[in-house]
PDB file of C-alpha atoms in Angstrom:
ATOM      1  CA  ALA A   1       1.424 -20.354   5.630  1.00 64.00           C
ATOM      2  CA  ASP A   2       5.161 -19.950   4.926  1.00 67.00           C
ATOM      3  CA  VAL A   3       5.411 -16.837   7.106  1.00 70.00           C
ATOM      4  CA  ALA A   4       3.457 -18.618   9.846  1.00 69.00           C
ATOM      5  CA  GLU A   5       5.931 -21.515   9.717  1.00 72.00           C
ATOM      6  CA  VAL A   6       8.858 -19.132  10.136  1.00 72.00           C
ATOM      7  CA  ALA A   7       6.964 -17.433  12.967  1.00 69.00           C
ATOM      8  CA  GLY A   8       6.470 -20.793  14.668  1.00 70.00           C
ATOM      9  CA  LEU A   9      10.181 -21.493  15.047  1.00 69.00           C
ATOM     10  CA  ARG A  10      11.016 -21.411  18.762  1.00 71.00           C
ATOM     11  CA  GLN A  11      14.787 -21.865  18.631  1.00 78.00           C
ATOM     12  CA  PRO A  12      15.666 -21.309  14.979  1.00 82.00           C
ATOM     13  CA  PRO A  13      18.893 -22.502  13.390  1.00 87.00           C
ATOM     14  CA  SER A  14      21.426 -19.817  12.394  1.00 90.00           C
ATOM     15  CA  ARG A  15      20.214 -19.555   8.792  1.00 92.00           C
ATOM     16  CA  ALA A  16      16.626 -19.159   9.956  1.00 89.00           C
ATOM     17  CA  LYS A  17      17.794 -16.448  12.390  1.00 90.00           C
ATOM     18  CA  MET A  18      19.436 -14.700   9.464  1.00 94.00           C
ATOM     19  CA  LEU A  19      16.098 -14.823   7.634  1.00 93.00           C
ATOM     20  CA  ILE A  20      14.265 -13.541  10.718  1.00 91.00           C
ATOM     21  CA  ASP A  21      16.756 -10.657  10.966  1.00 94.00           C
ATOM     22  CA  ALA A  22      16.001  -9.766   7.341  1.00 95.00           C
ATOM     23  CA  LEU A  23      12.272  -9.869   8.075  1.00 93.00           C
ATOM     24  CA  CYS A  24      12.795  -7.561  11.056  1.00 94.00           C
ATOM     25  CA  ILE A  25      14.553  -5.091   8.758  1.00 95.00           C
ATOM     26  CA  LEU A  26      11.764  -5.276   6.180  1.00 93.00           C
ATOM     27  CA  CYS A  27       9.096  -4.883   8.876  1.00 93.00           C
ATOM     28  CA  ASP A  28      10.989  -1.934  10.394  1.00 92.00           C
ATOM     29  CA  VAL A  29      11.546  -3.678  13.733  1.00 93.00           C
ATOM     30  CA  ALA A  30      14.410  -2.181  15.737  1.00 93.00           C
ATOM     31  CA  PRO A  31      17.070  -4.455  17.239  1.00 92.00           C
ATOM     32  CA  THR A  32      17.745  -4.385  20.974  1.00 92.00           C
ATOM     33  CA  SER A  33      20.663  -5.211  23.207  1.00 89.00           C
ATOM     34  CA  ALA A  34      20.646  -7.554  26.159  1.00 80.00           C
ATOM     35  CA  PRO A  35      21.112  -5.916  29.553  1.00 83.00           C
ATOM     36  CA  GLY A  36      24.804  -5.168  30.059  1.00 84.00           C
ATOM     37  CA  SER A  37      25.671  -5.888  26.420  1.00 84.00           C
ATOM     38  CA  LYS A  38      26.680  -3.476  23.676  1.00 85.00           C
ATOM     39  CA  ASP A  39      25.718  -5.936  20.929  1.00 87.00           C
ATOM     40  CA  VAL A  40      22.375  -5.279  19.265  1.00 88.00           C
ATOM     41  CA  SER A  41      20.325  -8.112  17.877  1.00 88.00           C
ATOM     42  CA  TYR A  42      16.907  -8.887  16.467  1.00 88.00           C
ATOM     43  CA  TRP A  43      16.788 -12.124  18.448  1.00 83.00           C
ATOM     44  CA  PRO A  44      15.096 -13.018  20.660  1.00 82.00           C
ATOM     45  CA  GLU A  45      12.755 -10.259  21.848  1.00 86.00           C
ATOM     46  CA  PRO A  46      12.225  -7.992  18.799  1.00 90.00           C
ATOM     47  CA  ALA A  47      11.866 -10.983  16.488  1.00 88.00           C
ATOM     48  CA  LYS A  48       9.542 -12.900  18.795  1.00 85.00           C
ATOM     49  CA  THR A  49       7.300  -9.850  19.125  1.00 89.00           C
ATOM     50  CA  MET A  50       7.204  -9.387  15.352  1.00 89.00           C
ATOM     51  CA  LEU A  51       6.623 -13.093  14.697  1.00 86.00           C
ATOM     52  CA  LYS A  52       3.482 -13.134  16.861  1.00 87.00           C
ATOM     53  CA  ASP A  53       1.602 -11.563  13.946  1.00 89.00           C
ATOM     54  CA  PRO A  54       2.447 -13.438  10.713  1.00 85.00           C
ATOM     55  CA  ALA A  55      -0.414 -11.692   8.874  1.00 88.00           C
ATOM     56  CA  SER A  56       1.185  -8.267   9.368  1.00 90.00           C
ATOM     57  CA  ILE A  57       4.541  -9.616   8.154  1.00 88.00           C
ATOM     58  CA  LEU A  58       2.902 -10.956   5.024  1.00 87.00           C
ATOM     59  CA  ALA A  59       1.028  -7.674   4.503  1.00 90.00           C
ATOM     60  CA  LYS A  60       4.303  -5.738   4.744  1.00 90.00           C
ATOM     61  CA  LEU A  61       6.003  -8.073   2.250  1.00 88.00           C
ATOM     62  CA  VAL A  62       3.094  -7.663  -0.166  1.00 89.00           C
ATOM     63  CA  VAL A  63       3.320  -3.862   0.082  1.00 88.00           C
ATOM     64  CA  LEU A  64       7.072  -3.995  -0.523  1.00 86.00           C
ATOM     65  CA  GLY A  65       6.540  -6.331  -3.478  1.00 83.00           C
ATOM     66  CA  GLY A  66       4.014  -4.049  -5.108  1.00 80.00           C
ATOM     67  CA  ASP A  67       6.038  -0.835  -5.086  1.00 81.00           C
ATOM     68  CA  LYS A  68       9.715  -0.640  -5.999  1.00 74.00           C
ATOM     69  CA  ASP A  69       9.972   2.616  -4.024  1.00 79.00           C
ATOM     70  CA  ALA A  70       8.492   1.164  -0.815  1.00 85.00           C
ATOM     71  CA  MET A  71      11.910  -0.086   0.332  1.00 88.00           C
ATOM     72  CA  SER A  72      13.945   2.876   1.540  1.00 88.00           C
ATOM     73  CA  ASP A  73      17.644   3.222   0.772  1.00 88.00           C
ATOM     74  CA  GLN A  74      18.346   2.822   4.491  1.00 93.00           C
ATOM     75  CA  MET A  75      16.331  -0.405   4.617  1.00 93.00           C
ATOM     76  CA  ALA A  76      18.105  -1.709   1.514  1.00 93.00           C
ATOM     77  CA  SER A  77      21.541  -0.952   2.970  1.00 95.00           C
ATOM     78  CA  LYS A  78      20.628  -2.789   6.194  1.00 95.00           C
ATOM     79  CA  LEU A  79      19.320  -5.723   4.156  1.00 96.00           C
ATOM     80  CA  ALA A  80      22.381  -5.921   1.860  1.00 96.00           C
ATOM     81  CA  PRO A  81      24.619  -7.970   4.197  1.00 97.00           C
ATOM     82  CA  TYR A  82      21.901 -10.606   4.396  1.00 96.00           C
ATOM     83  CA  VAL A  83      20.957 -10.906   0.724  1.00 96.00           C
ATOM     84  CA  ASN A  84      24.644 -10.854  -0.248  1.00 96.00           C
ATOM     85  CA  HIS A  85      25.575 -13.552   2.292  1.00 97.00           C
ATOM     86  CA  PRO A  86      26.363 -16.916   0.650  1.00 96.00           C
ATOM     87  CA  ASP A  87      24.124 -18.770   3.144  1.00 95.00           C
ATOM     88  CA  PHE A  88      21.138 -16.529   2.413  1.00 97.00           C
ATOM     89  CA  GLU A  89      19.833 -18.728  -0.372  1.00 97.00           C
ATOM     90  CA  PRO A  90      16.463 -20.467  -0.438  1.00 96.00           C
ATOM     91  CA  SER A  91      18.147 -23.856  -0.942  1.00 96.00           C
ATOM     92  CA  ALA A  92      20.225 -23.325   2.220  1.00 95.00           C
ATOM     93  CA  MET A  93      17.217 -22.644   4.460  1.00 93.00           C
ATOM     94  CA  PRO A  94      16.144 -25.329   6.958  1.00 89.00           C
ATOM     95  CA  SER A  95      12.504 -25.704   5.887  1.00 88.00           C
ATOM     96  CA  ALA A  96      10.165 -25.191   2.961  1.00 89.00           C
ATOM     97  CA  GLY A  97       8.570 -22.189   4.678  1.00 87.00           C
ATOM     98  CA  CYS A  98      11.951 -20.561   5.278  1.00 89.00           C
ATOM     99  CA  GLN A  99      12.922 -21.290   1.677  1.00 93.00           C
ATOM    100  CA  ALA A 100       9.796 -19.561   0.361  1.00 91.00           C
ATOM    101  CA  VAL A 101      10.206 -16.501   2.581  1.00 91.00           C
ATOM    102  CA  CYS A 102      13.938 -16.281   1.760  1.00 95.00           C
ATOM    103  CA  ALA A 103      13.111 -16.361  -1.955  1.00 95.00           C
ATOM    104  CA  TRP A 104      10.550 -13.591  -1.416  1.00 92.00           C
ATOM    105  CA  VAL A 105      13.080 -11.416   0.448  1.00 94.00           C
ATOM    106  CA  ARG A 106      15.685 -11.922  -2.284  1.00 95.00           C
ATOM    107  CA  HIS A 107      13.112 -11.068  -4.985  1.00 93.00           C
ATOM    108  CA  LEU A 108      12.117  -7.891  -3.135  1.00 92.00           C
ATOM    109  CA  ASP A 109      15.753  -6.795  -3.184  1.00 92.00           C
ATOM    110  CA  GLU A 110      16.111  -7.678  -6.881  1.00 91.00           C
ATOM    111  CA  PHE A 111      12.854  -5.857  -7.688  1.00 89.00           C
ATOM    112  CA  ARG A 112      14.126  -2.707  -5.982  1.00 88.00           C
ATOM    113  CA  ARG A 113      17.487  -2.841  -7.777  1.00 86.00           C
ATOM    114  CA  ALA A 114      15.832  -3.476 -11.142  1.00 87.00           C
ATOM    115  CA  GLY A 115      13.515  -0.520 -10.549  1.00 81.00           C
ATOM    116  CA  ARG A 116      16.499   1.712  -9.836  1.00 81.00           C
ATOM    117  CA  ASP A 117      18.237   0.499 -13.006  1.00 82.00           C
ATOM    118  CA  VAL A 118      15.130   1.250 -15.072  1.00 82.00           C
ATOM    119  CA  GLU A 119      14.889   4.761 -13.569  1.00 83.00           C
ATOM    120  CA  THR A 120      18.519   5.448 -14.470  1.00 84.00           C
ATOM    121  CA  LYS A 121      18.057   4.195 -18.029  1.00 88.00           C
ATOM    122  CA  GLN A 122      14.829   6.190 -18.359  1.00 87.00           C
ATOM    123  CA  ARG A 123      16.683   9.402 -17.395  1.00 89.00           C
ATOM    124  CA  VAL A 124      19.391   8.673 -19.984  1.00 88.00           C
ATOM    125  CA  LEU A 125      16.732   8.010 -22.625  1.00 88.00           C
ATOM    126  CA  ASP A 126      14.796  11.176 -21.724  1.00 87.00           C
ATOM    127  CA  ASN A 127      18.004  13.224 -21.969  1.00 89.00           C
ATOM    128  CA  ALA A 128      18.862  11.715 -25.349  1.00 87.00           C
ATOM    129  CA  LEU A 129      15.344  12.339 -26.654  1.00 87.00           C
ATOM    130  CA  HIS A 130      15.520  15.939 -25.447  1.00 87.00           C
ATOM    131  CA  LYS A 131      18.834  16.445 -27.284  1.00 87.00           C
ATOM    132  CA  LEU A 132      17.425  14.787 -30.397  1.00 86.00           C
ATOM    133  CA  SER A 133      14.353  16.998 -30.263  1.00 86.00           C
ATOM    134  CA  ALA A 134      16.533  20.093 -29.927  1.00 85.00           C
ATOM    135  CA  LEU A 135      18.742  18.990 -32.825  1.00 83.00           C
ATOM    136  CA  THR A 136      15.757  18.134 -35.007  1.00 81.00           C
ATOM    137  CA  GLY A 137      14.329  21.597 -34.369  1.00 75.00           C
ATOM    138  CA  GLN A 138      17.686  23.192 -35.210  1.00 64.00           C
ATOM    139  CA  HIS A 139      17.910  21.164 -38.405  1.00 58.00           C
ATOM    140  CA  GLU A 140      14.491  22.297 -39.566  1.00 60.00           C
ATOM    141  CA  ASN A 141      15.312  25.941 -38.797  1.00 61.00           C
ATOM    142  CA  ARG A 142      18.837  25.908 -40.305  1.00 56.00           C
ATOM    143  CA  GLN A 143      19.677  28.195 -43.183  1.00 58.00           C
ATOM    144  CA  PRO A 144      20.767  26.560 -46.447  1.00 60.00           C
ATOM    145  CA  GLY A 145      24.547  26.088 -46.498  1.00 58.00           C
ATOM    146  CA  ALA A 146      24.954  26.201 -42.705  1.00 56.00           C
ATOM    147  CA  GLN A 147      27.266  23.690 -40.991  1.00 58.00           C
ATOM    148  CA  PRO A 148      25.570  20.652 -39.345  1.00 57.00           C
ATOM    149  CA  THR A 149      25.193  20.718 -35.532  1.00 58.00           C
ATOM    150  CA  GLN A 150      27.463  18.393 -33.536  1.00 60.00           C
ATOM    151  CA  LEU A 151      26.088  16.232 -30.720  1.00 59.00           C
ATOM    152  CA  ALA A 152      27.457  17.060 -27.255  1.00 55.00           C
TER     153      ALA A 152
END
């Protein structure tokens, strides 16, 4: 229902347009430029086309929310200016539907970043466990009177 409300906006306010741009990025909709203009934008045509099918938008958001790797690095870098913008806050959105979708978009970004942090910490832990395992094996195989092994 929240996505449908956002989709129903005919002439959205600037903050809602910002949210629609973020949805276009997440739904992999390419921006276009008006005839004779060099500026590319998600509004009006690409966004209006995407917004005709709120169910597919919701399906895409659900897929992105279920897999931390579903959002590509390229998608995340395109989304960053929006989620880092001070006006891209649920409380700043013009309607309850926009607030809910904005919160979802922000949580998707946080979920992806948290997943990356966990992967990094897991690699550090795996490396430390490997070193510990190697040192434990060396300790058990050490000759009496040998010097202890130093950690690298």
